[in-house]
PDB file of C-alpha atoms in Angstrom:
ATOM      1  CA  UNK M   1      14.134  -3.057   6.517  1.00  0.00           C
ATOM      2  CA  UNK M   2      10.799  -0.989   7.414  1.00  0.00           C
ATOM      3  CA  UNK M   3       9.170   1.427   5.688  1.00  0.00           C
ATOM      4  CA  UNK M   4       7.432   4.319   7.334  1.00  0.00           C
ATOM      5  CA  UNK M   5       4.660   6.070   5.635  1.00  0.00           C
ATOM      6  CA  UNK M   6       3.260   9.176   6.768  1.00  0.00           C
ATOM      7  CA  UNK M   7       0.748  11.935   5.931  1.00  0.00           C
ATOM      8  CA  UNK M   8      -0.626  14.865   8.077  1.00  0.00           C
ATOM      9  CA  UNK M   9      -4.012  13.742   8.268  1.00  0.00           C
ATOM     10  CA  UNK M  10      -3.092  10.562   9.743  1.00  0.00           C
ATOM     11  CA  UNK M  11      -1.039   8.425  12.043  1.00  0.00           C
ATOM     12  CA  UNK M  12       2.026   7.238  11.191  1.00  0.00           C
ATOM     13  CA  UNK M  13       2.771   3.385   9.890  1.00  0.00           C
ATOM     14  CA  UNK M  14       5.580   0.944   9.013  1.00  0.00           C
ATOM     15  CA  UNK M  15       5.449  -2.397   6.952  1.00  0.00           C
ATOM     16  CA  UNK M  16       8.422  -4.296   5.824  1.00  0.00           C
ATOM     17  CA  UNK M  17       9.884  -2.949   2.360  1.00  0.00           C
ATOM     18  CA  UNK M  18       9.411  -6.107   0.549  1.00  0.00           C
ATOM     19  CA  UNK M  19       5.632  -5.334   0.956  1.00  0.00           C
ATOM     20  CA  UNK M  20       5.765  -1.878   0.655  1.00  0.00           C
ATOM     21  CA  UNK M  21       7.409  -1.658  -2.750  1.00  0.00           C
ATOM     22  CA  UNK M  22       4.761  -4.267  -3.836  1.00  0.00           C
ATOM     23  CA  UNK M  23       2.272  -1.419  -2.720  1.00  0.00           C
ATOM     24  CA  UNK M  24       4.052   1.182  -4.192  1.00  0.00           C
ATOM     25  CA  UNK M  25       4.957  -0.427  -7.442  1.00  0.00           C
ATOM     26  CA  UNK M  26       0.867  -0.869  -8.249  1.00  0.00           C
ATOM     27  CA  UNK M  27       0.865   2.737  -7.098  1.00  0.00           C
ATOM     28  CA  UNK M  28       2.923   3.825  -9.947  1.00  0.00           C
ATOM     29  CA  UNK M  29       6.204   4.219  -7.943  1.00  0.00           C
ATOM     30  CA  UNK M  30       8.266   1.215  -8.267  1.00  0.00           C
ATOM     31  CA  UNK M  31      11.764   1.039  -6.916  1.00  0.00           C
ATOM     32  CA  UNK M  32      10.772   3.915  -4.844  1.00  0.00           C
ATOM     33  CA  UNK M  33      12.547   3.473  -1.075  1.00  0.00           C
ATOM     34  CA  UNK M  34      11.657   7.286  -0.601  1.00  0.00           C
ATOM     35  CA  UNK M  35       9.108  10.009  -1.918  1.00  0.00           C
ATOM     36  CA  UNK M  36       5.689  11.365  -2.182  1.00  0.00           C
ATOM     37  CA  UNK M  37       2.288  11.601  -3.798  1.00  0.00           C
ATOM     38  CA  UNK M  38       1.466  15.016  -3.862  1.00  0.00           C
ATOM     39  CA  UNK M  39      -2.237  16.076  -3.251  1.00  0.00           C
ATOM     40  CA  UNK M  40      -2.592  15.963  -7.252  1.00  0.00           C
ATOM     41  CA  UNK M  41      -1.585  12.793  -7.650  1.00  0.00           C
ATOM     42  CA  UNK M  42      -3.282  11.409  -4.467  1.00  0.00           C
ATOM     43  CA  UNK M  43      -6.641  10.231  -6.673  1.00  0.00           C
ATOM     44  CA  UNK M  44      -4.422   8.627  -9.415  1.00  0.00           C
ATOM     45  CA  UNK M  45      -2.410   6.534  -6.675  1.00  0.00           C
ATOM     46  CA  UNK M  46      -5.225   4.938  -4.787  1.00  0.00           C
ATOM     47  CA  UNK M  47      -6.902   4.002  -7.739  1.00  0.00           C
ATOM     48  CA  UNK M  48      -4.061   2.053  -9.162  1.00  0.00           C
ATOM     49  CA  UNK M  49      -3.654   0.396  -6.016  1.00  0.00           C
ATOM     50  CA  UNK M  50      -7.060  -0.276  -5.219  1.00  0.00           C
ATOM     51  CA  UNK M  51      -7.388  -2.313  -8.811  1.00  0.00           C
ATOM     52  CA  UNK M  52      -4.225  -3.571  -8.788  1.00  0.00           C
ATOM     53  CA  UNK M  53      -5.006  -4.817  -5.473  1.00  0.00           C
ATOM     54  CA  UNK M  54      -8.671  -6.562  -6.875  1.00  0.00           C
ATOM     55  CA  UNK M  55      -6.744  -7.914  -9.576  1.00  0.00           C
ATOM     56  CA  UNK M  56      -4.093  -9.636  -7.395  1.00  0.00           C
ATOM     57  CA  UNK M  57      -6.660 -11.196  -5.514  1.00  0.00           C
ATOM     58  CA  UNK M  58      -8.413 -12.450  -8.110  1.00  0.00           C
ATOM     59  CA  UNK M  59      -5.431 -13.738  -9.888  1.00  0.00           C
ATOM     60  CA  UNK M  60      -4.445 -15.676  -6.209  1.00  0.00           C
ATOM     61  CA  UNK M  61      -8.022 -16.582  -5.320  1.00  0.00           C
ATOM     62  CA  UNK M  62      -8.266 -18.762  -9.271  1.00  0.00           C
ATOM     63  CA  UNK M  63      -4.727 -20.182  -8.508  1.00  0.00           C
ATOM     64  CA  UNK M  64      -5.141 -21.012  -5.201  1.00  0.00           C
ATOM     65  CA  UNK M  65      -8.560 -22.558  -4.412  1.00  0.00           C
ATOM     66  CA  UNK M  66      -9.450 -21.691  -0.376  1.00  0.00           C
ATOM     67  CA  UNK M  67      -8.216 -25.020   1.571  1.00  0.00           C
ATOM     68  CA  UNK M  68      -9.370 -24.809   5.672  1.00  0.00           C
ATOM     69  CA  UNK M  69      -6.892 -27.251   6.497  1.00  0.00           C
ATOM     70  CA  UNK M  70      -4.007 -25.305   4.882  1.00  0.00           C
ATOM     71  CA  UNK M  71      -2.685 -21.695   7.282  1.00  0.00           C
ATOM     72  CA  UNK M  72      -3.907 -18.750   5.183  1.00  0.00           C
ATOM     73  CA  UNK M  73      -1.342 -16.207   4.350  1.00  0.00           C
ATOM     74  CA  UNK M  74      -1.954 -12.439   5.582  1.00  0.00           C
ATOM     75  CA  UNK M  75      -3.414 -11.222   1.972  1.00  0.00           C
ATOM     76  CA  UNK M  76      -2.228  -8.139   0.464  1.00  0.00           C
ATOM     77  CA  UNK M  77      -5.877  -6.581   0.320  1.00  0.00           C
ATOM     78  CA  UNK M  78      -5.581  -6.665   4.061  1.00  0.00           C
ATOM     79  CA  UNK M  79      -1.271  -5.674   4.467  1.00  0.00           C
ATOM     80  CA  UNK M  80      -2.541  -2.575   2.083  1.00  0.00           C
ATOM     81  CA  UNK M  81      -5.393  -1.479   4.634  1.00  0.00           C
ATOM     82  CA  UNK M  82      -3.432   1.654   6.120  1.00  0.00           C
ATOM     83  CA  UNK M  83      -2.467   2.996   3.122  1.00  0.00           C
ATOM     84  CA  UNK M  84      -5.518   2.817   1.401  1.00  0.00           C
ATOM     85  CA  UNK M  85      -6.992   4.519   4.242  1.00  0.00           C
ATOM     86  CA  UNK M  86      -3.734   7.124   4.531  1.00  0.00           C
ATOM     87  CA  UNK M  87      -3.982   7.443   0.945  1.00  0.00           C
ATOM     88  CA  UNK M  88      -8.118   8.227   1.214  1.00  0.00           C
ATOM     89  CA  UNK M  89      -7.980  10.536   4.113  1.00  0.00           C
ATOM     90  CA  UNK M  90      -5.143  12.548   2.565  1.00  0.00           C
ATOM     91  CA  UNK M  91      -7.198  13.189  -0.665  1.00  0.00           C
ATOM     92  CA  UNK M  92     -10.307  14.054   1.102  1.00  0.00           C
ATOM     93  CA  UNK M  93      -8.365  16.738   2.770  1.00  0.00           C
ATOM     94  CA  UNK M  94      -6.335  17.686  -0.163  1.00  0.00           C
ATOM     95  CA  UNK M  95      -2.574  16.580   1.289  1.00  0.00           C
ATOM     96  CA  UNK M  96      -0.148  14.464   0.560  1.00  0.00           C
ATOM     97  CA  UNK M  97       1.886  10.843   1.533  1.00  0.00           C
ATOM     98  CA  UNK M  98       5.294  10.168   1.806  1.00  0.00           C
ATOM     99  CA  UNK M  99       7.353   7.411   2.585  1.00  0.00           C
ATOM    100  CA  UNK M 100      10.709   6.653   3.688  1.00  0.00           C
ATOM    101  CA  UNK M 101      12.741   4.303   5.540  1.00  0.00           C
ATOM    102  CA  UNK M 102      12.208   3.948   9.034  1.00  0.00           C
TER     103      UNK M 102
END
């Protein structure tokens, strides 16, 4: 199943709910299929997800020492991209993100 994010400060995205609950979950909203972050909330969110995001990476970078001969995953730093960025442009602007499934 997909998950479709969107704000009105910026396009529309999906990602598969198995990664988008991870996302949400560090946000602060776990088993959450639909809902919102409301523009006074917006701050709160992306810092939990930014950290929890640097602390996952750490945590995978000490397990897993970098081997060039092995196919490198898609990291969750780089599947959380868009909605950092949805997440920033929304509380620059003072709106809001919601999510539902698509």
């Amino acid at each position: 199943m997909l998950i479709k994010f969107y704000s009105e400060e910026s396009a529309p995205f999906v990602m598969f709910d198995s990664v988008a609950s991870q996302l949400l979950t560090i946000m602060g909203h776990a088993d959450s299929r639909e809902g919102s972050v409301s523009a006074e909330a917006l701050d709160s969110a992306l810092n939990r997800l930014v950290q929890g995001i640097a602390n996952e990476e750490g945590e995978v970078a000490s397990a897993h020492p970098n081997d060039c001969n092995e196919p490198q995953e898609v990291s969750l730093s780089a599947r959380a991209a868009p909605l950092i960025a949805m997440l920033r442009r929304a509380s620059e602007a003072g709106g809001y993100v919601m999510w539902r499934p698509d």
